[in-house]
Amino acid sequence: MKSSHPTVATGDIEIGTTTTTTAETVVVVEADPPGCPASSATPSPKPAPAPAPAASGGAKPLPLFISLALGLAVRFLVPRPAQVTSQAWQLLSIFLSTIAGLVLAPLPVGAWAFLGLTVTVATRTLSFAAAFGAFTNEVIWLIVISFFFARGFVKTGLGDRVATYFVKWLGRSTLGLSYGLVISEAVISPAMPSTTARAGGVFLPIIKSLSLSSGSKPNDPSAKKLGSYLVQSQLQAAANSSALFLTAAAQNLLCLKLAEEIGVNIGNYWFTWFKVASVPALLGILVTPYLIYKIFPPEIKDTPEAPALAAEKLKNMGPVTKNEWAMIATMLLAVSLWIFGQTIGVSSVVASMIGLSILLLLGVLNWEDCLNEKSAWDTLAWFAILVGLAGQLTKLGIVSWISSSVAKILRSFSLSWPAAFGVLQASFFFIHYIFASQTAHVGALYSAFLAMHLAADVPAVMSTLALAYNANLFGSLTHYSSGQSAVYFGAGYVGLGDVFKLGFITAVINAVIWGAAGALWWKLLGLY
């Protein structure tokens, strides 16, 4: 069976007829993809509006000015500390301009990062070899190959099939329907490393179709019948799914690489990540749908038609195809090697390369699919640049200077390491209110916050992983805090006030779950 699913990406995403932009909060959902439950019950889509005139090329003037001004002010107006070299201070100014541009977006992320890299070489702040050194990093290539796996899930229709099976099994009530969708996301998340792609490519089309078939319409009072609850439940639970597996979100891998640059190395990192996250993340996945059900209850409590609709959709999809079986077998092999490969000398990136090679040999993916996965190549460029600059800042002593300065402040308050841990984790989490990207937040602040933890004598592995888990949990804080938040908000089922309220309440709930169950579990594991 040939699939009609096109591109999956995590920068600009086009999946079926759902279009999202992770850097924006505007999302257009035009219609359900073919085969969604109750697509026949969906009202006929209105004619698409005429496309807006193409924007003029080049950088946006105001974001460009602010980004450049920040770096220039640090370089020429802020006094350089005596213990910091001129080279390190100049690199810091370039790095801050780069980070500001990643947040304000005067140019697309990859283009702006390339400009930052060009300046470091042109000004001889770094040599060409040093500036481009991170492009050979294994973790970055693991991220790139993971995007190709995500494309395979959507191209074959396997992700859609898995989610539909859970709707069929658990969807007789609204709460059961939510659990079916949430659990199915947790199941496919380790092989589909983009929460945004999962939201736009698999779950939002299903949620929208089920909601419309129940008379729950977007941007309408009827939204609260079903759609509002399913959207918020899925969004909030997805944060825990992304935290459960190392390969469930691209920023997870970036966190570990940045930690390595500071000197914190985690052995067998795929299995270690899962083991440490398992108890609090699974508890969060199980608790979230019920708590949202109580806090933000749907008007429709029972959905007896949902299993029948899912069964009809599965019937229309036909039996599992050869390519789907190949995708299942390949991912089982890849996940097994991620877990056990270290014992036989197979690294995580080599396991991913083996999996991708199998998919290419079997024709599940072709090389054109890989070439068209523009977000993978874009990620390769800007992640590598960001990691390279951060690594050089560490080598030149900037990170140690920042961490020692903050450590002095913390010691002046006579904080114990558990208290410092709580203050730093909460600060790292809630500062995300000013960020519109998880990866930009991680790139800007992860290294500095980890260094602060180490300077405050917080155990290294616990600090590294806790910050990384937080980078997933704050993705559902606001409607602009992540690509998946933008996708779900753009569907039109939840108002802005409810988004902020539920985001904050769920953040507190997650803090309790991870702070209590997580702390106890980490004590048993010997992390502190």
XYZ file of C-alpha atoms in Angstrom:
528
model
C 0.000 0.000 0.000
C 1.490 3.313 -1.035
C 1.349 6.049 1.513
C 0.204 9.536 0.747
C 1.745 11.100 3.817
C 4.235 13.811 2.891
C 6.894 15.660 4.815
C 7.366 15.578 8.563
C 9.594 18.207 10.044
C 10.151 20.099 13.230
C 11.029 23.497 11.890
C 8.288 24.258 9.410
C 6.058 21.213 9.376
C 3.780 19.992 6.659
C 1.883 16.846 7.505
C -1.165 15.827 5.590
C -3.064 19.089 5.437
C -1.929 20.324 8.826
C 0.629 23.109 8.612
C 2.518 24.450 11.575
C 5.463 26.683 12.214
C 7.270 26.010 15.449
C 8.678 29.513 15.712
C 5.234 31.035 15.361
C 2.023 30.735 17.286
C -0.122 30.787 14.162
C -1.233 27.361 13.017
C -3.648 26.559 10.244
C -5.505 23.270 10.296
C -7.425 23.084 7.049
C -8.919 19.609 7.029
C -8.511 16.103 8.359
C -6.135 13.821 6.520
C -7.744 11.020 4.523
C -8.829 8.092 6.643
C -9.372 9.924 9.917
C -12.350 8.695 11.906
C -15.619 10.301 10.939
C -14.098 12.292 8.141
C -17.429 11.946 6.412
C -19.073 13.716 9.333
C -16.679 16.632 9.107
C -18.263 19.791 7.703
C -17.086 20.712 4.229
C -14.003 22.896 4.540
C -14.375 26.514 3.590
C -12.430 27.701 0.578
C -8.848 28.487 1.489
C -8.112 32.203 1.713
C -5.956 33.737 -0.960
C -2.275 33.417 -0.107
C -0.651 36.444 1.424
C 1.871 38.330 -0.686
C 5.341 36.890 -0.391
C 7.415 38.578 2.248
C 10.441 40.511 1.097
C 13.732 38.746 1.542
C 16.485 39.539 3.989
C 16.616 39.971 7.732
C 13.880 41.565 9.829
C 15.274 44.986 10.803
C 14.213 45.253 14.461
C 15.184 41.697 15.537
C 18.442 42.131 13.609
C 19.230 45.406 15.381
C 18.452 44.001 18.858
C 20.460 40.820 18.283
C 23.513 42.683 17.006
C 23.230 45.408 19.626
C 23.321 42.879 22.453
C 26.558 41.332 21.252
C 28.202 44.663 20.474
C 27.210 46.082 23.863
C 28.826 43.147 25.655
C 31.925 43.365 23.481
C 32.547 47.119 23.692
C 30.533 48.575 26.592
C 30.615 45.922 29.340
C 33.967 45.832 31.177
C 35.786 42.555 30.620
C 36.524 40.694 33.880
C 40.216 40.354 34.564
C 40.056 36.548 34.684
C 38.475 36.313 31.204
C 40.669 36.521 28.090
C 39.931 38.908 25.241
C 39.299 35.960 22.910
C 36.800 34.407 25.329
C 34.972 37.719 25.820
C 34.718 38.272 22.081
C 33.347 34.744 21.594
C 30.827 35.355 24.370
C 29.561 38.474 22.605
C 29.144 36.537 19.335
C 27.410 33.697 21.173
C 24.967 36.083 22.884
C 24.108 37.687 19.553
C 23.574 34.237 18.092
C 21.287 33.197 20.935
C 19.334 36.452 20.735
C 18.834 35.813 17.020
C 17.613 32.287 17.681
C 14.940 33.748 19.966
C 14.026 36.879 17.953
C 14.480 35.255 14.517
C 15.772 38.053 12.259
C 16.537 35.171 9.858
C 15.646 31.470 9.887
C 17.447 29.620 12.658
C 19.955 27.824 10.445
C 20.816 30.975 8.477
C 21.357 33.044 11.615
C 23.515 30.366 13.233
C 25.623 30.228 10.058
C 26.133 34.000 10.221
C 27.312 33.659 13.805
C 29.741 30.934 12.767
C 30.999 33.083 9.893
C 31.713 35.994 12.239
C 33.730 33.775 14.592
C 35.948 32.667 11.709
C 36.133 36.021 9.907
C 37.180 37.840 13.091
C 39.660 35.040 13.896
C 37.956 34.467 17.194
C 38.116 30.750 16.365
C 40.001 28.806 13.738
C 38.031 27.132 10.959
C 38.732 23.689 12.437
C 37.598 24.737 15.912
C 34.485 26.478 14.607
C 33.363 23.457 12.570
C 34.551 20.777 15.002
C 31.075 19.883 16.311
C 29.853 18.782 12.848
C 31.522 15.419 13.480
C 29.798 14.941 16.819
C 27.993 11.576 17.180
C 25.057 12.917 19.170
C 24.227 15.496 16.509
C 24.155 12.818 13.806
C 21.934 10.702 16.041
C 19.483 13.622 16.038
C 19.610 13.876 12.238
C 18.964 10.170 11.691
C 16.118 10.254 14.203
C 14.305 12.723 11.938
C 14.482 10.156 9.140
C 12.896 7.564 11.435
C 10.067 10.002 12.138
C 9.502 10.414 8.401
C 9.267 6.632 8.085
C 6.553 6.467 10.755
C 4.407 8.985 8.917
C 5.192 7.803 5.387
C 4.167 4.227 6.184
C 1.159 5.316 8.255
C 2.398 3.245 11.194
C 2.082 6.068 13.739
C -1.503 6.709 12.685
C -2.329 2.990 12.887
C -0.897 2.619 16.414
C -2.890 5.605 17.699
C -6.084 4.340 16.047
C -5.719 0.926 17.695
C -5.566 2.562 21.131
C -8.688 4.591 20.338
C -10.430 1.355 19.389
C -9.368 -0.404 22.600
C -9.878 2.385 25.150
C -12.194 4.930 23.553
C -15.647 4.093 24.969
C -15.478 7.009 27.406
C -13.908 10.435 27.040
C -11.403 9.650 29.766
C -10.585 6.292 28.174
C -10.244 7.967 24.800
C -7.737 10.398 26.266
C -5.758 7.565 27.860
C -5.715 5.726 24.549
C -4.237 8.718 22.752
C -1.780 9.532 25.540
C -0.498 5.961 25.874
C -0.142 5.573 22.121
C 2.038 8.688 22.027
C 4.251 7.270 24.754
C 4.575 4.038 22.751
C 5.694 5.677 19.508
C 7.705 8.531 21.046
C 11.124 6.783 21.261
C 11.090 6.240 17.501
C 9.573 9.605 16.546
C 11.860 12.247 18.054
C 9.671 15.303 17.593
C 6.739 16.127 19.829
C 5.674 18.653 17.216
C 5.637 16.056 14.436
C 3.664 13.650 16.615
C 1.172 16.396 17.448
C 0.652 17.640 13.917
C 1.136 14.405 12.001
C -0.699 11.881 14.156
C -2.710 13.139 17.102
C -4.287 16.475 16.201
C -5.964 15.087 13.054
C -7.439 12.223 15.097
C -8.543 14.512 17.940
C -10.103 16.975 15.534
C -11.997 14.275 13.654
C -13.328 12.662 16.840
C -14.340 16.061 18.207
C -16.167 17.140 15.060
C -18.023 13.838 14.921
C -19.274 14.584 18.453
C -20.409 18.082 17.527
C -17.435 19.758 19.195
C -16.269 22.526 16.856
C -13.194 24.776 17.083
C -13.657 28.485 17.855
C -17.172 27.735 19.058
C -18.879 27.232 22.447
C -19.230 23.551 21.522
C -15.425 23.211 21.728
C -15.774 22.345 25.412
C -17.900 19.290 24.599
C -14.851 17.197 23.776
C -12.136 18.919 21.767
C -10.862 21.282 24.466
C -10.266 18.458 26.919
C -8.610 16.096 24.434
C -6.284 18.832 23.155
C -5.132 19.906 26.621
C -4.832 16.372 27.944
C -2.697 15.357 24.985
C -0.492 18.440 25.165
C 0.189 18.229 28.889
C 0.810 14.481 28.909
C 3.096 14.749 25.869
C 5.611 16.670 27.991
C 6.107 13.550 30.117
C 6.261 11.287 27.048
C 9.048 13.439 25.629
C 10.899 13.239 28.936
C 10.563 9.446 29.167
C 12.901 8.526 26.302
C 16.144 10.110 25.182
C 15.109 9.865 21.538
C 11.583 11.260 22.076
C 12.664 14.883 21.557
C 15.603 16.480 19.787
C 16.521 18.784 22.682
C 17.170 15.740 24.895
C 20.206 14.779 22.857
C 21.408 18.381 22.770
C 21.297 18.534 26.571
C 23.573 15.509 26.949
C 26.030 16.850 24.410
C 26.211 20.212 26.177
C 26.750 18.346 29.454
C 29.661 16.464 27.878
C 31.244 19.782 26.937
C 31.225 20.724 30.636
C 32.713 17.375 31.605
C 29.653 15.375 32.691
C 29.570 12.077 30.804
C 26.719 9.604 31.264
C 27.451 6.008 30.372
C 24.953 4.024 28.292
C 22.980 7.207 28.016
C 19.826 5.860 26.306
C 19.145 3.290 29.016
C 20.330 5.569 31.836
C 17.981 8.328 30.642
C 15.017 5.944 30.561
C 15.821 4.337 33.906
C 16.094 7.667 35.737
C 12.991 9.148 34.064
C 10.806 6.024 34.177
C 9.002 6.392 37.511
C 8.150 10.136 37.494
C 7.468 10.261 33.731
C 5.194 7.203 33.713
C 3.397 8.514 36.776
C 2.931 11.866 35.018
C 1.559 10.142 31.912
C -0.945 8.175 34.000
C -2.038 11.045 36.239
C -2.305 13.906 33.734
C -5.431 12.846 31.752
C -7.383 12.261 34.976
C -6.298 15.550 36.569
C -7.122 17.544 33.424
C -10.463 15.678 33.356
C -11.211 17.022 36.849
C -9.776 20.528 36.349
C -11.015 21.107 32.814
C -13.871 18.585 32.387
C -15.427 17.843 28.999
C -19.180 18.171 28.603
C -19.359 14.778 26.873
C -18.373 11.997 29.254
C -19.009 8.983 27.034
C -17.881 8.383 23.455
C -19.410 5.013 22.513
C -19.051 5.759 18.815
C -15.268 6.284 18.943
C -14.238 2.574 18.915
C -16.535 1.921 15.964
C -15.120 4.869 14.069
C -11.595 3.686 14.821
C -12.476 0.157 13.692
C -13.892 1.530 10.451
C -10.729 3.545 9.889
C -8.544 0.482 10.503
C -10.685 -1.449 8.043
C -10.168 1.259 5.434
C -6.433 1.222 6.095
C -6.338 -2.498 5.361
C -3.903 -5.029 6.847
C -0.484 -4.005 8.094
C 1.650 -3.414 5.031
C 5.080 -4.829 4.266
C 6.649 -1.422 4.848
C 4.930 -1.070 8.219
C 6.262 -4.475 9.322
C 9.708 -3.447 8.137
C 9.411 -0.219 10.121
C 8.359 -2.124 13.251
C 11.216 -4.637 12.969
C 13.800 -1.946 12.263
C 12.742 0.179 15.204
C 12.740 -2.815 17.546
C 16.298 -3.524 16.422
C 17.355 0.111 16.834
C 15.811 0.453 20.306
C 17.403 -2.857 21.375
C 20.801 -1.625 20.227
C 20.265 1.718 21.947
C 19.672 -0.155 25.195
C 22.160 -3.024 24.939
C 24.544 -1.924 22.201
C 27.192 -0.633 24.547
C 27.819 -4.134 25.882
C 28.661 -5.373 22.365
C 30.485 -2.247 21.253
C 27.724 -0.668 19.139
C 27.196 3.016 19.919
C 23.802 4.700 19.691
C 24.669 6.555 16.496
C 25.949 3.384 14.824
C 22.701 1.638 15.825
C 20.772 4.468 14.171
C 22.916 4.239 11.052
C 22.225 0.507 10.846
C 18.488 1.128 11.203
C 18.452 3.813 8.508
C 20.486 1.618 6.176
C 17.946 -1.193 6.582
C 15.059 1.173 5.795
C 16.883 2.369 2.657
C 17.723 -1.176 1.516
C 14.114 -2.310 1.961
C 12.683 0.740 0.232
C 10.716 1.941 3.259
C 12.602 5.193 2.792
C 14.499 6.313 -0.264
C 17.331 8.775 -0.487
C 15.015 11.429 -1.823
C 13.025 11.165 1.425
C 16.214 11.883 3.331
C 17.197 14.768 1.082
C 13.729 16.293 1.406
C 13.822 16.112 5.203
C 14.982 19.712 5.356
C 14.529 20.043 9.100
C 17.087 17.277 9.667
C 19.736 19.133 7.675
C 18.741 22.447 9.204
C 19.091 20.882 12.654
C 22.489 19.478 11.728
C 23.645 22.992 10.845
C 22.394 25.048 13.750
C 22.707 22.395 16.469
C 26.293 21.739 15.465
C 27.080 25.462 15.406
C 25.453 26.029 18.782
C 27.161 23.034 20.370
C 30.492 24.064 18.873
C 30.290 27.628 20.190
C 29.153 26.418 23.627
C 32.004 23.921 23.740
C 34.564 26.591 22.892
C 33.122 28.887 25.570
C 33.734 26.103 28.069
C 37.291 25.538 26.849
C 38.032 29.258 27.058
C 36.789 29.454 30.654
C 33.598 31.506 30.258
C 31.279 28.864 31.688
C 33.516 28.245 34.720
C 33.688 32.004 35.348
C 29.873 32.332 35.226
C 29.334 29.298 37.446
C 31.863 30.424 40.043
C 30.280 33.883 40.157
C 26.815 32.429 40.736
C 28.188 29.955 43.252
C 29.529 32.843 45.347
C 26.059 34.414 45.366
C 24.425 31.129 46.380
C 26.975 30.613 49.145
C 26.272 34.101 50.434
C 22.724 32.907 51.157
C 24.101 29.797 52.893
C 21.974 27.494 50.738
C 22.495 23.748 51.021
C 22.853 21.870 47.726
C 19.227 20.584 47.838
C 17.973 24.149 48.293
C 20.244 25.418 45.511
C 18.995 22.565 43.315
C 15.367 23.595 43.884
C 16.027 27.291 43.240
C 18.015 26.663 40.053
C 15.561 24.104 38.655
C 12.573 26.379 39.278
C 14.414 29.329 37.718
C 15.353 27.293 34.653
C 11.727 26.172 34.278
C 9.810 29.405 34.714
C 12.221 31.541 32.710
C 10.767 29.657 29.731
C 7.906 32.174 29.776
C 10.206 34.422 27.730
C 11.203 31.709 25.238
C 9.320 30.475 22.184
C 11.463 27.396 21.576
C 12.658 24.543 23.757
C 15.865 24.106 21.802
C 16.645 27.838 21.892
C 16.154 27.786 25.671
C 18.445 24.780 26.017
C 21.077 26.313 23.759
C 20.993 29.607 25.623
C 20.876 28.504 29.241
C 21.465 24.783 29.742
C 25.260 24.928 29.985
C 25.214 27.907 32.334
C 22.589 26.387 34.630
C 24.364 23.042 34.736
C 27.596 24.794 35.644
C 25.752 26.618 38.439
C 24.474 23.270 39.767
C 27.976 21.827 39.780
C 29.375 24.921 41.483
C 26.713 24.542 44.186
C 27.850 20.919 44.749
C 24.669 19.358 43.358
C 25.421 15.781 42.164
C 26.493 15.962 38.526
C 24.381 13.233 36.895
C 21.234 14.278 38.740
C 21.781 17.920 37.740
C 22.364 16.989 34.099
C 19.263 14.824 33.766
C 16.918 16.947 35.880
C 17.591 20.028 33.747
C 17.097 17.953 30.598
C 13.760 16.569 31.847
C 12.683 20.113 32.678
C 13.401 21.094 29.070
C 10.509 18.805 28.109
C 8.127 19.686 30.917
C 8.109 23.409 30.175
C 7.081 22.740 26.567
C 3.391 22.896 27.540
C 3.630 26.009 29.707
C 2.132 28.469 27.182
C 0.757 28.496 23.662
C 4.125 29.675 22.319
C 6.486 27.646 24.489
C 7.028 24.867 21.914
C 6.077 23.710 18.459
C 3.507 21.258 19.789
C 1.875 23.960 21.911
C 1.493 26.105 18.811
C -0.006 23.164 16.902
C -2.639 22.404 19.523
C -3.467 26.039 20.263
C -3.860 26.766 16.574
C -6.549 24.089 16.330
C -8.915 26.581 17.985
C -10.262 24.411 20.793
C -8.726 26.167 23.815
C -8.814 29.858 24.690
C -5.739 31.816 25.670
C -6.788 32.207 29.302
C -7.269 28.451 29.699
C -3.907 27.785 28.055
C -2.029 29.881 30.631
C -4.094 28.603 33.555
C -3.738 24.923 32.678
C -0.095 25.369 31.771
C 0.709 26.772 35.200
C -1.449 24.272 37.118
C 0.092 21.339 35.257
C 3.552 22.764 35.894
C 2.853 22.703 39.633
C 1.483 19.158 39.382
C 4.570 18.015 37.480
C 6.793 19.715 40.056
C 5.078 17.702 42.797
C 5.313 14.431 40.846
C 8.934 14.842 39.802
C 9.945 16.466 43.094
C 8.429 13.724 45.256
C 8.315 10.461 43.290
C 11.328 11.477 41.244
C 13.440 12.410 44.250
C 12.615 9.151 46.016
C 13.346 7.097 42.896
C 16.632 8.909 42.295
C 17.643 8.259 45.899
C 17.021 4.545 45.363
C 19.122 4.679 42.192
C 21.965 6.298 44.121
C 22.037 9.575 42.193
C 22.523 11.445 45.476
